[in-house]
Amino acid sequence: MSDLAYYIPLGATSDGVERFGSTPLTASTWADTMQHGAPPSALLVRALERCAQRPDTRLTRVVVEILGPIPISDIEVRSWVERPGKRVELVVSELWAAGPDGTSRAVARGTGWRMQTVDTTTVEHAADAPLDPVSQGHEIEMGGPFWGTGFVTSLDWRWLAEIGGEGPGQLWARPNPVLVEGESLTPIQRLFTVVDVSNGVGAKIHPGEWTFLNTDLTVHLFRVPDGEWIGLSSETSYGPDGVGMCAGVIYDETGAVGRINQTLQIRAR
């Protein structure tokens, strides 16, 4: 088992379904029996990028739906073109795993709009101001029962704002492992290995007293990120009935590249 990858390739079936072994680096903050949302999201994106791949297109919006706890076990990835088109097409990917009864089921789904690209450099513009640079970030102790194991330990973290402070939480992060053993991360895969932490970055409540699992994430990208570091500026709102929402801006070291939203289930411990 690799200590430098989230997933180990196990080959593909005759009908093109890919199989992967999940490593302990995928483990969630909330339970060591299930995966954090980031590695599965990136694996879904990998499938979306590779499905009927065209060099003149790229992903512009991805929605990940987490359909249930994703076990740290062997998983299957399936993908297809839902709505073909020359300029705009919709691609879908799913992760499947065995449930408690041994029956295979879908545990996560990704849908992505993929658009044909053209040269628009003369009108390039970012609405959100740049984030403070990585050099101004600082490391904090990421130990303890919530931050000391699994996926959280696989990232390099540089914090620009204190967790739970006034205003949005802000940081830079980069993954140390690759997504799949033997492969390099694409820029969008790298982004998705980080952005699911947005609800933790923007949290205003303590995980020792509350859980705040996200059921989904939606990412819009107006520009493909460049470089190793992914920045987030995120803040969470909490409703009166157990539902929250995290919203944030995503950055590379040049500036903003897109935005993320997550729906949260809020429960007292």
mmCIF file with all atom_site columns, C-alpha atoms in Angstrom, residues 130-240:
data_model
loop_
_atom_site.group_PDB
_atom_site.id
_atom_site.type_symbol
_atom_site.label_atom_id
_atom_site.label_alt_id
_atom_site.label_comp_id
_atom_site.label_asym_id
_atom_site.label_entity_id
_atom_site.label_seq_id
_atom_site.pdbx_PDB_ins_code
_atom_site.Cartn_x
_atom_site.Cartn_y
_atom_site.Cartn_z
_atom_site.occupancy
_atom_site.B_iso_or_equiv
_atom_site.pdbx_formal_charge
_atom_site.auth_seq_id
_atom_site.auth_comp_id
_atom_site.auth_asym_id
_atom_site.auth_atom_id
_atom_site.pdbx_PDB_model_num
ATOM 1   C CA . PRO A 1 130 ? -6.406  38.219 -4.790  1.00 0.00 ? 130 PRO A CA 1
ATOM 2   C CA . LEU A 1 131 ? -5.769  36.349 -1.542  1.00 0.00 ? 131 LEU A CA 1
ATOM 3   C CA . ASP A 1 132 ? -2.748  37.247 0.589   1.00 0.00 ? 132 ASP A CA 1
ATOM 4   C CA . PRO A 1 133 ? 0.265   35.268 -0.673  1.00 0.00 ? 133 PRO A CA 1
ATOM 5   C CA . VAL A 1 134 ? 1.358   31.876 0.624   1.00 0.00 ? 134 VAL A CA 1
ATOM 6   C CA . SER A 1 135 ? 4.417   33.513 2.201   1.00 0.00 ? 135 SER A CA 1
ATOM 7   C CA . GLN A 1 136 ? 2.138   35.339 4.663   1.00 0.00 ? 136 GLN A CA 1
ATOM 8   C CA . GLY A 1 137 ? 0.485   32.125 5.843   1.00 0.00 ? 137 GLY A CA 1
ATOM 9   C CA . HIS A 1 138 ? 1.491   30.245 8.970   1.00 0.00 ? 138 HIS A CA 1
ATOM 10  C CA . GLU A 1 139 ? 1.319   26.656 10.136  1.00 0.00 ? 139 GLU A CA 1
ATOM 11  C CA . ILE A 1 140 ? -0.741  25.614 13.161  1.00 0.00 ? 140 ILE A CA 1
ATOM 12  C CA . GLU A 1 141 ? -0.763  22.396 15.171  1.00 0.00 ? 141 GLU A CA 1
ATOM 13  C CA . MET A 1 142 ? -3.115  20.034 13.299  1.00 0.00 ? 142 MET A CA 1
ATOM 14  C CA . GLY A 1 143 ? -3.119  17.236 15.893  1.00 0.00 ? 143 GLY A CA 1
ATOM 15  C CA . GLY A 1 144 ? -5.769  15.884 18.211  1.00 0.00 ? 144 GLY A CA 1
ATOM 16  C CA . PRO A 1 145 ? -8.810  13.694 17.538  1.00 0.00 ? 145 PRO A CA 1
ATOM 17  C CA . PHE A 1 146 ? -10.124 15.790 14.620  1.00 0.00 ? 146 PHE A CA 1
ATOM 18  C CA . TRP A 1 147 ? -7.074  17.004 12.721  1.00 0.00 ? 147 TRP A CA 1
ATOM 19  C CA . GLY A 1 148 ? -4.338  14.467 13.490  1.00 0.00 ? 148 GLY A CA 1
ATOM 20  C CA . THR A 1 149 ? -5.192  11.529 11.220  1.00 0.00 ? 149 THR A CA 1
ATOM 21  C CA . GLY A 1 150 ? -6.172  10.529 7.708   1.00 0.00 ? 150 GLY A CA 1
ATOM 22  C CA . PHE A 1 151 ? -6.795  13.038 4.969   1.00 0.00 ? 151 PHE A CA 1
ATOM 23  C CA . VAL A 1 152 ? -6.058  16.152 7.045   1.00 0.00 ? 152 VAL A CA 1
ATOM 24  C CA . THR A 1 153 ? -2.462  15.009 7.571   1.00 0.00 ? 153 THR A CA 1
ATOM 25  C CA . SER A 1 154 ? -1.937  14.597 3.815   1.00 0.00 ? 154 SER A CA 1
ATOM 26  C CA . LEU A 1 155 ? -2.070  18.346 3.109   1.00 0.00 ? 155 LEU A CA 1
ATOM 27  C CA . ASP A 1 156 ? 0.394   21.150 3.649   1.00 0.00 ? 156 ASP A CA 1
ATOM 28  C CA . TRP A 1 157 ? -1.527  23.972 5.348   1.00 0.00 ? 157 TRP A CA 1
ATOM 29  C CA . ARG A 1 158 ? -0.749  27.708 5.492   1.00 0.00 ? 158 ARG A CA 1
ATOM 30  C CA . TRP A 1 159 ? -3.344  29.662 7.467   1.00 0.00 ? 159 TRP A CA 1
ATOM 31  C CA . LEU A 1 160 ? -4.031  33.345 6.799   1.00 0.00 ? 160 LEU A CA 1
ATOM 32  C CA . ALA A 1 161 ? -6.858  33.699 9.357   1.00 0.00 ? 161 ALA A CA 1
ATOM 33  C CA . GLU A 1 162 ? -7.642  31.942 12.618  1.00 0.00 ? 162 GLU A CA 1
ATOM 34  C CA . ILE A 1 163 ? -10.226 29.165 12.580  1.00 0.00 ? 163 ILE A CA 1
ATOM 35  C CA . GLY A 1 164 ? -13.560 30.452 13.890  1.00 0.00 ? 164 GLY A CA 1
ATOM 36  C CA . GLY A 1 165 ? -12.511 34.106 13.881  1.00 0.00 ? 165 GLY A CA 1
ATOM 37  C CA . GLU A 1 166 ? -14.422 37.104 12.564  1.00 0.00 ? 166 GLU A CA 1
ATOM 38  C CA . GLY A 1 167 ? -14.949 37.149 8.825   1.00 0.00 ? 167 GLY A CA 1
ATOM 39  C CA . PRO A 1 168 ? -14.059 34.372 6.389   1.00 0.00 ? 168 PRO A CA 1
ATOM 40  C CA . GLY A 1 169 ? -11.537 31.667 7.164   1.00 0.00 ? 169 GLY A CA 1
ATOM 41  C CA . GLN A 1 170 ? -8.603  31.870 4.760   1.00 0.00 ? 170 GLN A CA 1
ATOM 42  C CA . LEU A 1 171 ? -5.756  29.516 3.913   1.00 0.00 ? 171 LEU A CA 1
ATOM 43  C CA . TRP A 1 172 ? -3.523  27.955 1.315   1.00 0.00 ? 172 TRP A CA 1
ATOM 44  C CA . ALA A 1 173 ? -3.194  24.181 1.035   1.00 0.00 ? 173 ALA A CA 1
ATOM 45  C CA . ARG A 1 174 ? -1.560  21.639 -1.237  1.00 0.00 ? 174 ARG A CA 1
ATOM 46  C CA . PRO A 1 175 ? -1.754  17.830 -1.316  1.00 0.00 ? 175 PRO A CA 1
ATOM 47  C CA . ASN A 1 176 ? 1.392   15.800 -0.724  1.00 0.00 ? 176 ASN A CA 1
ATOM 48  C CA . PRO A 1 177 ? 0.089   12.499 -2.193  1.00 0.00 ? 177 PRO A CA 1
ATOM 49  C CA . VAL A 1 178 ? -1.000  12.009 -5.782  1.00 0.00 ? 178 VAL A CA 1
ATOM 50  C CA . LEU A 1 179 ? -4.607  11.078 -6.424  1.00 0.00 ? 179 LEU A CA 1
ATOM 51  C CA . VAL A 1 180 ? -3.899  7.736  -8.116  1.00 0.00 ? 180 VAL A CA 1
ATOM 52  C CA . GLU A 1 181 ? -0.608  5.910  -7.668  1.00 0.00 ? 181 GLU A CA 1
ATOM 53  C CA . GLY A 1 182 ? 1.580   6.269  -10.758 1.00 0.00 ? 182 GLY A CA 1
ATOM 54  C CA . GLU A 1 183 ? -0.226  9.358  -12.097 1.00 0.00 ? 183 GLU A CA 1
ATOM 55  C CA . SER A 1 184 ? 0.359   13.094 -11.849 1.00 0.00 ? 184 SER A CA 1
ATOM 56  C CA . LEU A 1 185 ? -2.431  15.356 -10.659 1.00 0.00 ? 185 LEU A CA 1
ATOM 57  C CA . THR A 1 186 ? -4.094  17.500 -13.304 1.00 0.00 ? 186 THR A CA 1
ATOM 58  C CA . PRO A 1 187 ? -4.723  21.130 -12.219 1.00 0.00 ? 187 PRO A CA 1
ATOM 59  C CA . ILE A 1 188 ? -8.446  20.544 -11.621 1.00 0.00 ? 188 ILE A CA 1
ATOM 60  C CA . GLN A 1 189 ? -7.853  17.248 -9.801  1.00 0.00 ? 189 GLN A CA 1
ATOM 61  C CA . ARG A 1 190 ? -5.399  19.085 -7.530  1.00 0.00 ? 190 ARG A CA 1
ATOM 62  C CA . LEU A 1 191 ? -8.025  21.729 -6.791  1.00 0.00 ? 191 LEU A CA 1
ATOM 63  C CA . PHE A 1 192 ? -10.597 19.090 -5.832  1.00 0.00 ? 192 PHE A CA 1
ATOM 64  C CA . THR A 1 193 ? -8.191  17.362 -3.439  1.00 0.00 ? 193 THR A CA 1
ATOM 65  C CA . VAL A 1 194 ? -8.375  20.584 -1.393  1.00 0.00 ? 194 VAL A CA 1
ATOM 66  C CA . VAL A 1 195 ? -11.658 22.458 -1.814  1.00 0.00 ? 195 VAL A CA 1
ATOM 67  C CA . ASP A 1 196 ? -13.904 20.090 0.165   1.00 0.00 ? 196 ASP A CA 1
ATOM 68  C CA . VAL A 1 197 ? -12.193 21.399 3.329   1.00 0.00 ? 197 VAL A CA 1
ATOM 69  C CA . SER A 1 198 ? -14.043 24.693 2.763   1.00 0.00 ? 198 SER A CA 1
ATOM 70  C CA . ASN A 1 199 ? -16.666 23.936 5.441   1.00 0.00 ? 199 ASN A CA 1
ATOM 71  C CA . GLY A 1 200 ? -13.882 23.404 7.988   1.00 0.00 ? 200 GLY A CA 1
ATOM 72  C CA . VAL A 1 201 ? -12.013 26.537 6.912   1.00 0.00 ? 201 VAL A CA 1
ATOM 73  C CA . GLY A 1 202 ? -15.168 28.642 7.249   1.00 0.00 ? 202 GLY A CA 1
ATOM 74  C CA . ALA A 1 203 ? -16.467 27.009 10.445  1.00 0.00 ? 203 ALA A CA 1
ATOM 75  C CA . LYS A 1 204 ? -17.696 29.152 13.345  1.00 0.00 ? 204 LYS A CA 1
ATOM 76  C CA . ILE A 1 205 ? -18.532 26.205 15.616  1.00 0.00 ? 205 ILE A CA 1
ATOM 77  C CA . HIS A 1 206 ? -16.139 23.719 17.221  1.00 0.00 ? 206 HIS A CA 1
ATOM 78  C CA . PRO A 1 207 ? -16.028 20.126 15.850  1.00 0.00 ? 207 PRO A CA 1
ATOM 79  C CA . GLY A 1 208 ? -15.677 18.824 19.401  1.00 0.00 ? 208 GLY A CA 1
ATOM 80  C CA . GLU A 1 209 ? -19.175 20.124 20.136  1.00 0.00 ? 209 GLU A CA 1
ATOM 81  C CA . TRP A 1 210 ? -20.838 19.963 16.701  1.00 0.00 ? 210 TRP A CA 1
ATOM 82  C CA . THR A 1 211 ? -20.672 17.926 13.500  1.00 0.00 ? 211 THR A CA 1
ATOM 83  C CA . PHE A 1 212 ? -21.096 19.708 10.184  1.00 0.00 ? 212 PHE A CA 1
ATOM 84  C CA . LEU A 1 213 ? -20.884 17.163 7.375   1.00 0.00 ? 213 LEU A CA 1
ATOM 85  C CA . ASN A 1 214 ? -21.489 18.378 3.843   1.00 0.00 ? 214 ASN A CA 1
ATOM 86  C CA . THR A 1 215 ? -23.857 16.443 1.605   1.00 0.00 ? 215 THR A CA 1
ATOM 87  C CA . ASP A 1 216 ? -22.601 18.073 -1.593  1.00 0.00 ? 216 ASP A CA 1
ATOM 88  C CA . LEU A 1 217 ? -20.271 20.595 -3.140  1.00 0.00 ? 217 LEU A CA 1
ATOM 89  C CA . THR A 1 218 ? -20.686 22.792 -6.213  1.00 0.00 ? 218 THR A CA 1
ATOM 90  C CA . VAL A 1 219 ? -17.644 24.336 -7.866  1.00 0.00 ? 219 VAL A CA 1
ATOM 91  C CA . HIS A 1 220 ? -17.684 26.881 -10.705 1.00 0.00 ? 220 HIS A CA 1
ATOM 92  C CA . LEU A 1 221 ? -14.345 27.511 -12.429 1.00 0.00 ? 221 LEU A CA 1
ATOM 93  C CA . PHE A 1 222 ? -13.873 30.465 -14.761 1.00 0.00 ? 222 PHE A CA 1
ATOM 94  C CA . ARG A 1 223 ? -10.133 29.741 -15.016 1.00 0.00 ? 223 ARG A CA 1
ATOM 95  C CA . VAL A 1 224 ? -8.000  26.592 -14.713 1.00 0.00 ? 224 VAL A CA 1
ATOM 96  C CA . PRO A 1 225 ? -5.725  26.903 -11.638 1.00 0.00 ? 225 PRO A CA 1
ATOM 97  C CA . ASP A 1 226 ? -1.952  26.989 -11.995 1.00 0.00 ? 226 ASP A CA 1
ATOM 98  C CA . GLY A 1 227 ? 0.710   25.882 -9.512  1.00 0.00 ? 227 GLY A CA 1
ATOM 99  C CA . GLU A 1 228 ? 0.781   23.664 -6.427  1.00 0.00 ? 228 GLU A CA 1
ATOM 100 C CA . TRP A 1 229 ? -1.107  25.807 -3.897  1.00 0.00 ? 229 TRP A CA 1
ATOM 101 C CA . ILE A 1 230 ? -4.898  26.181 -3.744  1.00 0.00 ? 230 ILE A CA 1
ATOM 102 C CA . GLY A 1 231 ? -6.311  29.063 -1.714  1.00 0.00 ? 231 GLY A CA 1
ATOM 103 C CA . LEU A 1 232 ? -9.699  29.320 -0.006  1.00 0.00 ? 232 LEU A CA 1
ATOM 104 C CA . SER A 1 233 ? -11.610 32.174 1.570   1.00 0.00 ? 233 SER A CA 1
ATOM 105 C CA . SER A 1 234 ? -14.735 30.598 3.078   1.00 0.00 ? 234 SER A CA 1
ATOM 106 C CA . GLU A 1 235 ? -17.459 31.351 5.596   1.00 0.00 ? 235 GLU A CA 1
ATOM 107 C CA . THR A 1 236 ? -20.335 29.261 6.916   1.00 0.00 ? 236 THR A CA 1
ATOM 108 C CA . SER A 1 237 ? -23.873 30.340 7.782   1.00 0.00 ? 237 SER A CA 1
ATOM 109 C CA . TYR A 1 238 ? -26.040 28.296 10.155  1.00 0.00 ? 238 TYR A CA 1
ATOM 110 C CA . GLY A 1 239 ? -29.826 28.132 10.049  1.00 0.00 ? 239 GLY A CA 1
ATOM 111 C CA . PRO A 1 240 ? -32.158 27.496 13.020  1.00 0.00 ? 240 PRO A CA 1
#
